[in-house]
Amino acid sequence: MMINYFKPMTKKILEIKAWKELLDLNMQVYLLTILFCIIITKSYNYGVAAEITILISLLSLYLVYTFLVNDYCDMPFDIKAGKKRAIHEMPKIVPLGMLIFFVFLSVILTLLLIFWNSEPLSEGLSEGLSEGLSEGLSEGLSKYGIFVLLYGTAYFLATVYSAFPVRLKSRGSLGIIDDVLIEKTLPVLLIFSFFEYYNLETLLLVVLFSLLQLKIIVEHQILDYEADLKTEVHTFVVKVGVKKASSLLNAVRVFVLLFFLLFAITLLLKIPFSVIILAPLFIGYFVMRKLVAEGKVEKKAARQDLNVPKEWIDRVPLYDGYIVSSMNIVSLFLALFLAFKSYPFTAYGSALPAFLIALVLISQYYLIRNIYIPLTKTVISC
């Protein structure tokens, strides 16, 4: 009886949309930022591998929590709008229990990060548990205090984005600001605080990815305009109208392009070797533009399950999607470059680069399956 209950429930849990975010743009952005920081701060040694693994685990838990809590709080609205989600077919206690578990696990991993390699803790334990814990906590917070503050703030804002009674997503521009903060701004700042790297590059990447998220959320709300009107969800686009929102979207797209070009220049200055990937990407855009214009390549979304209308995809400028693809190719390049910097290879020294290369490839699953492989076949056939 119990087995018959848990098997379909486990299947439903695995079908929850939030898991797919680990294979989408947010995780891709986090990994790109982590790789950039590792190389710039020269943190490519086995000693930091465990802490970086904890960092990625904390970001993963937070990312799944952010989308799961949104789907959980949106259930009555999504059902009314006719949207179908796996979460709708399970008792509410299941997703609620998952959310609590994610928070609990995040707290445990945060404490583990704080006390990692804590000399006062190891020395203090021989003199007394309370003294060792106190000194270990003090040392850990001196290093990761800003990180803990940002992480806690991100969790709070991710919750109030969709949870009642605050529900910022239904409060016009406040919802837009909160979405940008919880998906890109705070997580990217979190990564820089982990590496204790605050520079012009920090500002550049935070602004770039924040603008990218602003573009994404405005686009998402335009596509959801009719459904939000029907369910009386007062999003930013519902309040200002599709025409004004579309004008904002077009302007933000241009700024994303400009800041991405600035990032490419910065990467070239910081890592001159990156010319071997940036030059082909630059030339590749014009090749792609020609193939699309000739009808040999069709523009399409990486995530087919999001059901983005074809007429919308056709209207989106080519550079819009090309930027995302380029960022992911740059991520793979940085992961391979990190492996090269770790030479001579050893069992321990190669563990971190190999782990990051695997994560970069896994995070690009939808891009590889739905974009890169069909595109490669088309180019070869041409």
C-alpha positions as CSV (number, residue, x, y, z in Angstrom):
1,M,0.0,0.0,0.0
2,M,2.7,2.5,1.0
3,I,4.8,1.6,-2.0
4,N,1.8,2.1,-4.3
5,Y,1.4,5.6,-2.8
6,F,5.0,6.7,-2.8
7,K,5.9,5.6,-6.3
8,P,3.5,8.0,-8.1
9,M,4.1,10.7,-5.6
10,T,7.9,10.5,-6.2
11,K,7.2,10.7,-9.9
12,K,5.1,13.9,-9.3
13,I,7.8,15.4,-7.2
14,L,10.4,14.8,-9.9
15,E,8.0,16.5,-12.4
16,I,7.9,19.7,-10.4
17,K,8.9,22.6,-12.7
18,A,11.3,24.1,-10.1
19,W,13.9,21.3,-10.7
20,K,14.3,22.4,-14.3
21,E,15.7,25.7,-13.1
22,L,18.9,23.9,-12.3
23,L,19.3,23.3,-16.1
24,D,18.4,26.8,-17.1
25,L,19.6,30.4,-17.3
26,N,19.9,31.2,-13.6
27,M,22.2,28.3,-12.9
28,Q,24.2,29.1,-16.0
29,V,24.7,32.7,-14.8
30,Y,25.8,31.6,-11.4
31,L,28.3,29.1,-12.8
32,L,29.7,31.8,-15.2
33,T,30.1,34.2,-12.3
34,I,31.8,31.5,-10.1
35,L,34.2,30.5,-12.9
36,F,35.0,34.2,-13.6
37,C,35.7,34.8,-9.8
38,I,37.9,31.6,-9.5
39,I,40.1,32.6,-12.4
40,I,40.3,36.3,-11.5
41,T,41.1,35.7,-7.8
42,K,43.3,32.7,-8.7
43,S,41.3,30.4,-6.4
44,Y,42.0,27.3,-8.5
45,N,43.4,25.0,-5.8
46,Y,42.1,21.9,-4.1
47,G,41.8,23.7,-0.8
48,V,38.8,25.8,-1.8
49,A,37.0,22.9,-3.7
50,A,34.9,21.9,-0.8
51,E,33.8,25.5,0.0
52,I,32.9,26.1,-3.7
53,T,30.9,22.9,-3.6
54,I,29.0,24.2,-0.6
55,L,28.4,27.5,-2.4
56,I,27.0,25.8,-5.5
57,S,24.8,23.6,-3.2
58,L,23.5,26.6,-1.4
59,L,22.7,28.4,-4.7
60,S,20.9,25.2,-6.0
61,L,18.7,24.9,-2.9
62,Y,17.9,28.6,-3.0
63,L,17.0,28.4,-6.7
64,V,14.7,25.5,-6.4
65,Y,13.1,27.0,-3.3
66,T,12.5,30.3,-5.2
67,F,10.5,28.7,-8.0
68,L,8.8,26.1,-5.8
69,V,7.5,28.7,-3.4
70,N,6.2,30.8,-6.3
71,D,4.4,27.8,-7.9
72,Y,3.0,26.9,-4.5
73,C,1.6,30.4,-3.8
74,D,0.4,30.7,-7.4
75,M,-1.7,27.5,-7.4
76,P,-5.1,29.1,-7.1
77,F,-4.3,31.7,-9.8
78,D,-2.7,29.1,-12.2
79,I,-5.7,26.7,-11.8
80,K,-8.1,29.5,-12.5
81,A,-6.1,30.5,-15.6
82,G,-6.2,26.9,-16.8
83,K,-2.4,26.2,-16.3
84,K,-1.4,22.6,-15.5
85,R,1.4,21.9,-13.0
86,A,2.6,18.7,-11.3
87,I,2.3,20.6,-8.0
88,H,-1.5,20.9,-8.5
89,E,-1.8,17.1,-8.4
90,M,-0.3,16.5,-5.0
91,P,-1.4,17.3,-1.4
92,K,-0.3,20.8,-0.3
93,I,1.7,19.3,2.6
94,V,4.2,17.8,0.1
95,P,5.5,21.0,-1.5
96,L,5.2,22.7,1.8
97,G,7.4,20.0,3.4
98,M,9.9,20.3,0.6
99,L,10.1,24.1,1.1
100,I,10.8,23.6,4.9
101,F,13.4,21.0,4.1
102,F,15.2,23.2,1.6
103,V,15.4,26.0,4.2
104,F,16.6,23.6,6.9
105,L,19.2,22.2,4.6
106,S,20.3,25.7,3.6
107,V,20.8,26.6,7.3
108,I,22.9,23.5,7.9
109,L,25.1,24.1,4.8
110,T,25.5,27.8,5.8
111,L,26.7,26.8,9.2
112,L,29.0,24.2,7.6
113,L,30.5,27.0,5.4
114,I,31.0,29.3,8.4
115,F,32.8,26.7,10.5
116,W,34.8,25.2,7.6
117,N,38.5,25.1,8.4
118,S,37.8,27.0,11.6
119,E,41.0,26.9,13.7
120,P,39.3,28.4,16.8
121,L,36.7,25.7,16.7
122,S,39.2,22.8,16.4
123,E,41.4,24.4,19.1
124,G,38.5,25.4,21.3
125,L,36.9,22.0,21.4
126,S,39.8,20.7,23.4
127,E,39.2,23.5,26.0
128,G,35.4,23.6,25.8
129,L,32.5,23.2,23.3
130,S,30.9,26.5,23.9
131,E,34.1,28.5,23.7
132,G,35.1,26.6,20.5
133,L,31.8,27.2,18.9
134,S,31.8,30.9,19.9
135,E,35.2,31.6,18.5
136,G,34.6,29.5,15.4
137,L,31.4,31.4,14.7
138,S,33.1,34.7,15.2
139,E,35.9,33.8,12.8
140,G,33.5,32.4,10.2
141,L,31.2,35.4,10.3
142,S,34.2,37.8,9.9
143,K,34.8,36.1,6.5
144,Y,31.2,35.2,5.5
145,G,29.1,37.7,7.3
146,I,28.1,39.6,4.2
147,F,27.4,36.3,2.4
148,V,25.1,35.2,5.2
149,L,23.3,38.5,5.2
150,L,22.8,38.5,1.4
151,Y,21.7,34.8,1.5
152,G,19.1,35.4,4.2
153,T,17.8,38.5,2.4
154,A,17.5,36.6,-0.8
155,Y,15.5,33.9,0.9
156,F,13.2,36.5,2.5
157,L,12.6,38.4,-0.7
158,A,12.0,35.2,-2.7
159,T,9.3,34.2,-0.2
160,V,7.5,37.6,-0.1
161,Y,7.6,37.8,-3.9
162,S,4.6,35.5,-4.2
163,A,3.5,34.7,-0.6
164,F,0.5,36.4,1.0
165,P,-0.1,38.9,2.5
166,V,2.8,40.7,0.9
167,R,2.9,39.1,-2.5
168,L,5.1,41.7,-4.2
169,K,4.6,40.2,-7.7
170,S,1.0,41.6,-7.6
171,R,2.3,45.1,-6.6
172,G,3.4,46.5,-10.0
173,S,7.0,47.8,-10.2
174,L,7.8,46.4,-6.7
175,G,7.3,42.9,-8.2
176,I,9.6,43.6,-11.1
177,I,12.3,44.9,-8.7
178,D,12.0,42.0,-6.4
179,D,12.2,39.5,-9.2
180,V,15.4,41.0,-10.5
181,L,16.9,41.0,-7.0
182,I,16.0,37.4,-6.2
183,E,17.0,35.8,-9.5
184,K,20.1,37.6,-10.5
185,T,21.3,40.6,-8.4
186,L,21.5,39.1,-5.0
187,P,22.8,35.6,-6.1
188,V,25.5,37.2,-8.2
189,L,26.5,39.6,-5.3
190,L,26.5,36.5,-3.1
191,I,29.1,34.9,-5.3
192,F,31.3,37.9,-5.3
193,S,31.0,38.2,-1.5
194,F,32.0,34.5,-1.2
195,F,35.2,35.3,-3.1
196,E,35.6,38.7,-1.3
197,Y,36.1,40.3,-4.7
198,Y,34.6,43.8,-5.0
199,N,35.8,45.7,-8.1
200,L,34.5,47.3,-11.3
201,E,34.0,43.8,-12.7
202,T,31.7,43.1,-9.8
203,L,29.5,46.1,-10.8
204,L,29.7,45.2,-14.5
205,L,28.4,41.6,-14.0
206,V,25.8,42.6,-11.4
207,V,24.4,45.3,-13.8
208,L,24.6,43.0,-16.8
209,F,22.7,40.1,-15.2
210,S,20.2,42.4,-13.5
211,L,19.3,43.9,-16.8
212,L,19.1,40.5,-18.3
213,Q,16.6,39.5,-15.6
214,L,14.6,42.7,-16.1
215,K,14.3,41.8,-19.8
216,I,13.2,38.3,-18.9
217,I,10.5,39.3,-16.3
218,V,9.0,42.0,-18.5
219,E,8.9,39.6,-21.4
220,H,7.3,36.9,-19.2
221,Q,4.7,39.4,-17.9
222,I,3.8,40.5,-21.4
223,L,3.3,36.9,-22.5
224,D,1.1,36.3,-19.3
225,Y,-0.8,39.6,-19.8
226,E,-4.2,38.0,-20.7
227,A,-4.0,35.3,-18.0
228,D,-3.0,37.9,-15.4
229,L,-5.9,40.1,-16.4
230,K,-8.3,37.1,-16.1
231,T,-7.1,36.2,-12.7
232,E,-6.7,39.8,-11.5
233,V,-3.0,39.6,-10.8
234,H,-1.8,43.2,-10.9
235,T,1.6,42.8,-12.4
236,F,3.8,45.6,-13.7
237,V,2.6,45.0,-17.3
238,V,-1.0,44.8,-16.3
239,K,-0.7,48.2,-14.6
240,V,1.3,50.1,-17.3
241,G,-0.1,48.2,-20.3
242,V,1.6,46.1,-23.0
243,K,2.6,49.1,-25.2
244,K,4.7,50.8,-22.6
245,A,6.1,47.5,-21.3
246,S,7.1,46.6,-24.9
247,S,8.9,50.0,-25.2
248,L,10.8,49.3,-22.0
249,L,11.6,45.8,-23.1
250,N,13.2,47.0,-26.4
251,A,15.3,49.6,-24.5
252,V,16.5,47.0,-21.9
253,R,17.5,44.6,-24.7
254,V,19.8,47.2,-26.1
255,F,21.4,47.8,-22.7
256,V,21.9,44.1,-22.2
257,L,23.7,44.0,-25.5
258,L,26.0,46.9,-24.6
259,F,26.9,45.5,-21.2
260,F,27.5,42.1,-22.6
261,L,30.0,43.7,-25.1
262,L,31.6,45.5,-22.1
263,F,31.9,42.1,-20.3
264,A,33.5,40.6,-23.4
265,I,36.1,43.4,-23.6
266,T,36.8,43.0,-19.8
267,L,37.2,39.3,-20.3
268,L,39.7,39.9,-23.1
269,L,41.7,42.3,-21.0
270,K,41.7,40.1,-17.9
271,I,42.2,36.8,-19.8
272,P,43.8,37.6,-23.2
273,F,43.7,33.9,-24.1
274,S,39.9,34.3,-24.3
275,V,40.3,35.8,-27.8
276,I,40.2,32.2,-29.1
277,I,36.6,31.9,-28.2
278,L,35.4,35.5,-28.4
279,A,36.5,36.0,-32.0
280,P,34.6,33.0,-33.3
281,L,31.5,34.1,-31.3
282,F,31.7,37.5,-32.8
283,I,32.0,36.2,-36.4
284,G,29.4,33.5,-35.6
285,Y,26.7,36.0,-35.0
286,F,26.9,37.3,-38.6
287,V,27.0,33.8,-39.9
288,M,23.9,32.9,-37.9
289,R,22.2,36.1,-39.0
290,K,22.7,35.1,-42.6
291,L,21.5,31.5,-42.0
292,V,18.3,32.8,-40.3
293,A,17.7,35.4,-43.1
294,E,18.0,32.6,-45.7
295,G,15.6,30.4,-43.8
296,K,18.2,27.7,-43.2
297,V,18.0,28.1,-39.4
298,E,14.9,28.6,-37.4
299,K,14.8,30.6,-34.2
300,K,13.3,28.7,-31.3
301,A,13.2,28.6,-27.5
302,A,15.6,26.3,-25.6
303,R,12.9,25.3,-23.1
304,Q,10.0,23.8,-25.2
305,D,7.9,23.2,-22.0
306,L,7.5,26.9,-21.5
307,N,5.3,27.1,-24.6
308,V,6.5,30.4,-25.9
309,P,4.4,31.3,-29.0
310,K,6.3,31.0,-32.3
311,E,5.2,34.5,-33.4
312,W,6.8,35.9,-30.3
313,I,10.1,34.1,-31.0
314,D,10.1,35.3,-34.5
315,R,9.8,39.0,-33.3
316,V,12.7,38.6,-30.8
317,P,16.0,40.1,-32.2
318,L,18.5,37.4,-33.0
319,Y,21.2,39.0,-30.7
320,D,18.8,38.5,-27.8
321,G,19.1,34.7,-27.8
322,Y,22.7,34.8,-29.2
323,I,23.9,36.6,-26.0
324,V,22.6,33.7,-23.8
325,S,24.2,31.1,-26.0
326,S,27.5,33.1,-26.0
327,M,27.5,33.3,-22.3
328,N,27.2,29.6,-22.0
329,I,30.0,28.9,-24.5
330,V,32.2,31.4,-22.5
331,S,31.3,29.4,-19.3
332,L,32.6,26.2,-20.9
333,F,35.7,28.0,-22.1
334,L,36.4,29.3,-18.6
335,A,35.9,25.8,-17.1
336,L,38.3,24.3,-19.7
337,F,40.7,27.3,-19.1
338,L,40.6,26.5,-15.3
339,A,41.5,22.9,-16.0
340,F,44.4,24.1,-18.1
341,K,45.6,26.4,-15.3
342,S,45.5,23.4,-12.9
343,Y,48.2,21.7,-14.9
344,P,50.1,19.4,-14.0
345,F,47.0,17.3,-13.4
346,T,46.7,15.3,-10.2
347,A,43.8,13.3,-8.8
348,Y,43.0,16.0,-6.2
349,G,44.0,19.1,-8.2
350,S,41.8,18.2,-11.2
351,A,38.7,17.4,-9.2
352,L,37.4,21.0,-9.1
353,P,37.8,21.8,-12.8
354,A,36.3,18.4,-13.8
355,F,33.4,19.0,-11.4
356,L,32.8,22.5,-12.8
357,I,33.0,21.3,-16.5
358,A,30.4,18.7,-15.7
359,L,28.1,21.2,-14.0
360,V,28.4,23.7,-16.9
361,L,27.5,21.0,-19.4
362,I,24.6,19.7,-17.3
363,S,23.2,23.2,-16.8
364,Q,23.1,23.6,-20.6
365,Y,21.1,20.5,-21.1
366,Y,18.2,22.2,-22.8
367,L,20.5,24.4,-24.9
368,I,22.5,21.4,-26.1
369,R,19.5,19.2,-26.9
370,N,17.2,21.8,-28.5
371,I,19.6,24.4,-29.9
372,Y,23.2,23.2,-30.3
373,I,22.6,19.7,-31.7
374,P,19.9,20.8,-34.3
375,L,22.0,23.8,-35.3
376,T,25.1,21.7,-35.7
377,K,23.2,19.3,-38.0
378,T,21.9,22.2,-40.0
379,V,25.3,23.8,-40.5
380,I,26.9,20.5,-41.5
381,S,24.1,19.9,-44.0
382,C,24.7,23.3,-45.5
